[in-house]
Short mmCIF file of C-alpha atoms in Angstrom, two decimals:
data_model
loop_
_atom_site.label_atom_id
_atom_site.label_comp_id
_atom_site.label_asym_id
_atom_site.label_seq_id
_atom_site.Cartn_x
_atom_site.Cartn_y
_atom_site.Cartn_z
CA MET H 221 68.41 11.37 -5.06
CA LYS H 222 65.73 13.49 -6.01
CA GLN H 223 62.82 12.47 -8.54
CA ASP H 224 61.87 14.58 -10.85
CA PRO H 225 58.08 15.75 -10.08
CA GLU H 226 56.94 15.51 -13.77
CA THR H 227 58.30 11.47 -14.39
CA ALA H 228 56.91 10.55 -10.89
CA GLU H 229 54.41 8.05 -10.52
CA PRO H 230 51.52 8.78 -8.57
CA SER H 231 51.21 7.57 -5.35
CA THR H 232 49.15 4.44 -4.50
CA GLY H 233 48.64 4.72 -0.76
CA PRO H 234 46.40 5.56 1.89
CA ALA H 235 47.10 9.48 1.68
CA SER H 236 46.14 9.39 -2.37
CA ALA H 237 42.75 8.45 -2.27
CA GLU H 238 39.52 10.59 -3.19
CA PRO H 239 36.78 10.39 -1.77
CA VAL H 240 34.06 7.84 -2.71
CA THR H 241 31.43 10.60 -2.80
CA ASP H 242 33.33 12.67 -5.18
CA ARG H 243 33.75 9.90 -7.96
CA PRO H 244 30.75 9.78 -10.79
CA VAL H 245 30.47 5.77 -10.77
CA GLY H 246 29.06 5.94 -14.38
CA ASN H 247 26.13 5.86 -16.62
CA GLY H 248 22.92 4.08 -16.76
CA PRO H 249 19.90 3.47 -14.15
CA VAL H 250 22.39 1.83 -12.28
CA ALA H 251 24.99 4.67 -11.79
CA GLU H 252 22.69 6.78 -11.25
CA SER H 253 20.64 4.80 -8.75
CA ALA H 254 24.09 4.57 -7.19
CA ASN H 255 24.98 8.52 -7.64
CA SER H 256 21.78 9.27 -5.72
CA LEU H 257 22.38 7.25 -3.07
CA LEU H 258 26.26 8.56 -3.09
CA THR H 259 24.53 12.21 -2.93
CA ASP H 260 21.79 11.67 -0.20
CA ASP H 261 24.47 10.43 1.69
CA ALA H 262 26.63 13.66 1.86
CA LEU H 263 23.34 15.40 2.69
CA THR H 264 22.70 16.66 6.31
CA PRO H 265 19.48 15.31 7.42
CA ASP H 266 18.09 18.77 7.07
CA GLU H 267 18.89 19.26 3.74
CA LEU H 268 17.93 15.69 2.55
CA ALA H 269 14.33 16.45 4.36
CA ALA H 270 13.86 19.95 1.68
CA ARG H 271 15.22 17.44 -0.97
CA TRP H 272 12.50 14.94 -0.46
CA GLU H 273 9.34 17.84 -0.35
CA ALA H 274 10.76 19.09 -3.24
CA ASP H 275 10.38 15.69 -5.39
CA ALA H 276 7.14 15.00 -3.55
CA PRO H 277 3.87 15.24 -5.51
CA PRO H 278 2.25 18.69 -5.50
CA SER H 279 -0.29 19.18 -2.96
CA ALA H 280 -3.93 18.81 -3.44
CA GLY H 281 -5.19 21.09 -1.25
CA GLY H 282 -8.07 21.88 1.15
CA THR H 283 -10.86 21.45 -1.42
CA ALA H 284 -9.68 18.71 -2.73
CA ASN H 285 -8.98 16.73 0.53
CA THR H 286 -12.54 17.86 1.65
CA VAL H 287 -14.38 16.29 -1.74
CA ALA H 288 -12.32 12.76 -1.17
CA SER H 289 -13.85 12.88 2.41
CA LEU H 290 -17.29 13.18 1.29
CA VAL H 291 -16.86 10.73 -1.53
CA ALA H 292 -15.62 8.31 1.23
CA LEU H 293 -18.45 9.00 3.84
CA ALA H 294 -20.93 8.37 1.15
CA ILE H 295 -19.12 5.08 0.06
CA GLY H 296 -19.03 4.43 4.05
CA VAL H 297 -22.83 5.04 4.38
CA VAL H 298 -23.56 2.82 1.22
CA GLY H 299 -21.38 -0.24 2.78
CA VAL H 300 -23.02 0.43 6.29
CA VAL H 301 -26.90 0.15 4.48
CA ILE H 302 -25.85 -2.71 2.06
CA SER H 303 -24.54 -4.51 5.29
CA LEU H 304 -27.85 -3.91 7.38
CA GLY H 305 -28.98 -5.67 4.71
CA LEU H 306 -27.26 -8.70 4.34
CA GLY H 307 -27.62 -9.18 8.21
CA LEU H 308 -25.69 -8.66 11.36
CA GLY H 309 -26.36 -11.65 13.59
CA ALA H 310 -24.36 -11.64 16.83
CA PRO H 311 -20.73 -11.57 17.77
CA ALA H 312 -20.50 -14.99 18.17
CA GLN H 313 -22.53 -15.91 15.51
CA PRO H 314 -21.86 -13.24 12.95
CA GLU H 315 -23.83 -13.12 9.77
CA PRO H 316 -22.29 -11.51 6.36
CA GLY H 317 -22.67 -8.23 7.27
CA MET H 318 -21.46 -8.18 10.60
CA TRP H 319 -17.30 -7.46 9.31
CA PRO H 320 -18.71 -5.13 5.99
CA PHE H 321 -20.71 -3.32 8.71
CA ILE H 322 -18.10 -2.79 11.08
CA VAL H 323 -15.32 -2.07 7.96
CA SER H 324 -18.19 0.81 6.48
CA LEU H 325 -18.75 2.34 10.02
CA VAL H 326 -14.63 2.94 10.33
CA VAL H 327 -14.82 4.50 6.67
CA VAL H 328 -17.78 6.74 7.97
CA VAL H 329 -15.78 7.89 11.49
CA LEU H 330 -12.59 8.61 9.73
CA SER H 331 -14.03 10.26 6.67
CA ALA H 332 -16.08 12.35 8.88
CA ALA H 333 -13.26 13.27 10.93
CA GLN H 334 -10.97 14.27 7.92
CA VAL H 335 -13.78 16.57 6.07
CA VAL H 336 -12.89 18.69 9.36
CA ALA H 337 -9.28 18.42 9.81
CA GLY H 338 -8.94 18.07 5.44
CA ARG H 339 -10.32 21.89 4.92
CA ARG H 340 -6.78 22.91 6.22
CA GLY H 341 -4.99 20.79 3.22
CA GLY H 342 -2.53 19.00 4.39
CA ASP H 343 -0.08 16.40 3.19
CA GLY H 344 -2.65 14.85 0.58
CA GLU H 345 -1.81 14.49 -3.02
CA LYS H 346 -3.57 15.23 -6.07
CA PHE H 347 -5.76 12.72 -7.78
CA SER H 348 -3.97 11.18 -10.89
CA ARG H 349 -4.48 7.66 -12.60
CA TYR H 350 -2.64 5.92 -9.54
CA SER H 351 -5.47 7.17 -7.27
CA LEU H 352 -7.82 4.50 -9.14
CA SER H 353 -6.73 1.53 -7.92
CA THR H 354 -8.31 2.67 -4.18
CA LEU H 355 -12.27 2.52 -6.84
CA PHE H 356 -10.88 -0.79 -7.80
CA GLY H 357 -9.69 -2.52 -4.05
CA PHE H 358 -13.25 -1.31 -2.86
CA LEU H 359 -15.50 -2.32 -5.90
CA THR H 360 -13.86 -6.18 -5.27
CA LEU H 361 -14.31 -5.82 -1.72
CA LEU H 362 -18.32 -5.21 -2.16
CA GLY H 363 -17.78 -8.60 -4.71
CA LEU H 364 -16.59 -9.89 -1.56
CA ALA H 365 -19.71 -9.11 0.39
CA PHE H 366 -22.19 -10.52 -2.34
CA LEU H 367 -20.49 -13.38 -3.25
CA MET H 368 -20.14 -14.27 0.58
CA PRO H 369 -23.70 -15.32 1.23
CA VAL H 370 -23.46 -17.30 -2.18
CA ILE H 371 -20.89 -19.52 -2.36
CA GLY H 372 -19.19 -19.36 0.96
CA PHE H 373 -15.87 -17.08 2.01
CA GLU H 374 -13.38 -19.42 0.54
CA ILE H 375 -13.52 -18.66 -3.29
CA PRO H 376 -14.32 -14.94 -2.75
CA SER H 377 -11.35 -14.35 -0.20
CA LEU H 378 -8.98 -16.15 -2.12
CA LEU H 379 -9.86 -14.18 -5.60
CA LEU H 380 -9.64 -11.29 -3.30
CA SER H 381 -6.39 -11.02 -1.52
CA LEU H 382 -5.01 -12.58 -5.26
CA ILE H 383 -6.26 -9.65 -6.65
CA TRP H 384 -5.22 -7.68 -4.58
CA MET H 385 -1.57 -8.65 -4.02
CA LYS H 386 -1.05 -9.19 -7.92
CA PHE H 387 -2.47 -6.01 -9.04
CA LEU H 388 -2.76 -3.58 -6.03
CA GLY H 389 0.47 -4.64 -4.44
CA GLY H 390 2.50 -5.73 -7.40
CA GLU H 391 3.70 -9.24 -6.05
CA THR H 392 4.29 -11.98 -8.53
CA TRP H 393 2.01 -14.95 -9.69
CA ARG H 394 3.78 -17.09 -7.56
CA SER H 395 4.23 -15.24 -4.34
CA ALA H 396 0.03 -13.84 -4.96
CA ILE H 397 -1.18 -16.94 -5.25
CA THR H 398 1.01 -18.88 -2.41
CA TYR H 399 -0.06 -15.62 -0.09
CA SER H 400 -3.15 -16.15 -0.83
CA LEU H 401 -3.82 -19.53 -0.08
CA LEU H 402 -2.21 -18.90 2.98
CA VAL H 403 -4.98 -16.09 3.88
CA VAL H 404 -7.56 -18.58 3.11
CA ALA H 405 -6.39 -21.49 5.30
CA ALA H 406 -5.86 -19.14 8.10
CA PHE H 407 -9.42 -17.58 8.08
CA TYR H 408 -10.83 -21.14 7.67
CA GLY H 409 -8.57 -22.58 10.36
CA ILE H 410 -9.81 -19.59 13.06
CA PHE H 411 -12.91 -18.88 12.15
CA VAL H 412 -14.16 -21.87 10.97
CA LEU H 413 -12.45 -24.84 13.08
CA GLY H 414 -11.35 -22.52 15.60
CA LEU H 415 -14.18 -20.18 16.69
CA GLY H 416 -16.82 -22.40 15.29
CA THR H 417 -18.50 -19.08 13.87
CA SER H 418 -21.32 -19.45 11.38
CA ILE H 419 -19.58 -17.65 8.44
CA PRO H 420 -20.68 -18.99 5.03
CA HIS H 421 -18.49 -21.56 4.12
CA LEU H 422 -18.46 -24.62 1.50
CA LEU H 423 -16.13 -26.99 3.12
#
């Protein structure tokens, strides 16, 4: 006996299953994220790359990149001068200015190279309020360089690591405190107990 197509129940077998990517997940932030993932999975690598490029922030351009490189170059030069004032010492017995000098010298070299390469533009992003985090990180690094000869490296390093992880890295207070303590303990074990350097320390 043939079954009337209008009264027949829809089949629940595998043949009637619809593709998951064609089915909306729902509403709300979680659903939007899920729908975005499903849509991305349906794209080819070239289409996905084009979509990411379209969603990327606007490029800064050659002028902005050059200006940023010159600012970084000036900061590196200032860092070199301050580091020399703190004293470098020798590799076996570094003084407080040794590591800031090395970091500042690297900044100078990379900034000088970027002054030349940055004129072509590249993938640099436009400045925004998030760009201030770089300045904030540099100022805290200067604070470490100034405080280390006065009170040792333990407290300034702990504060620097805590600030970077919490406010720049977005870690929780628990994670930031735990990792900061581990970082300072590792530096103390390597440079004070292991290598016996003359880095300023309290303990």
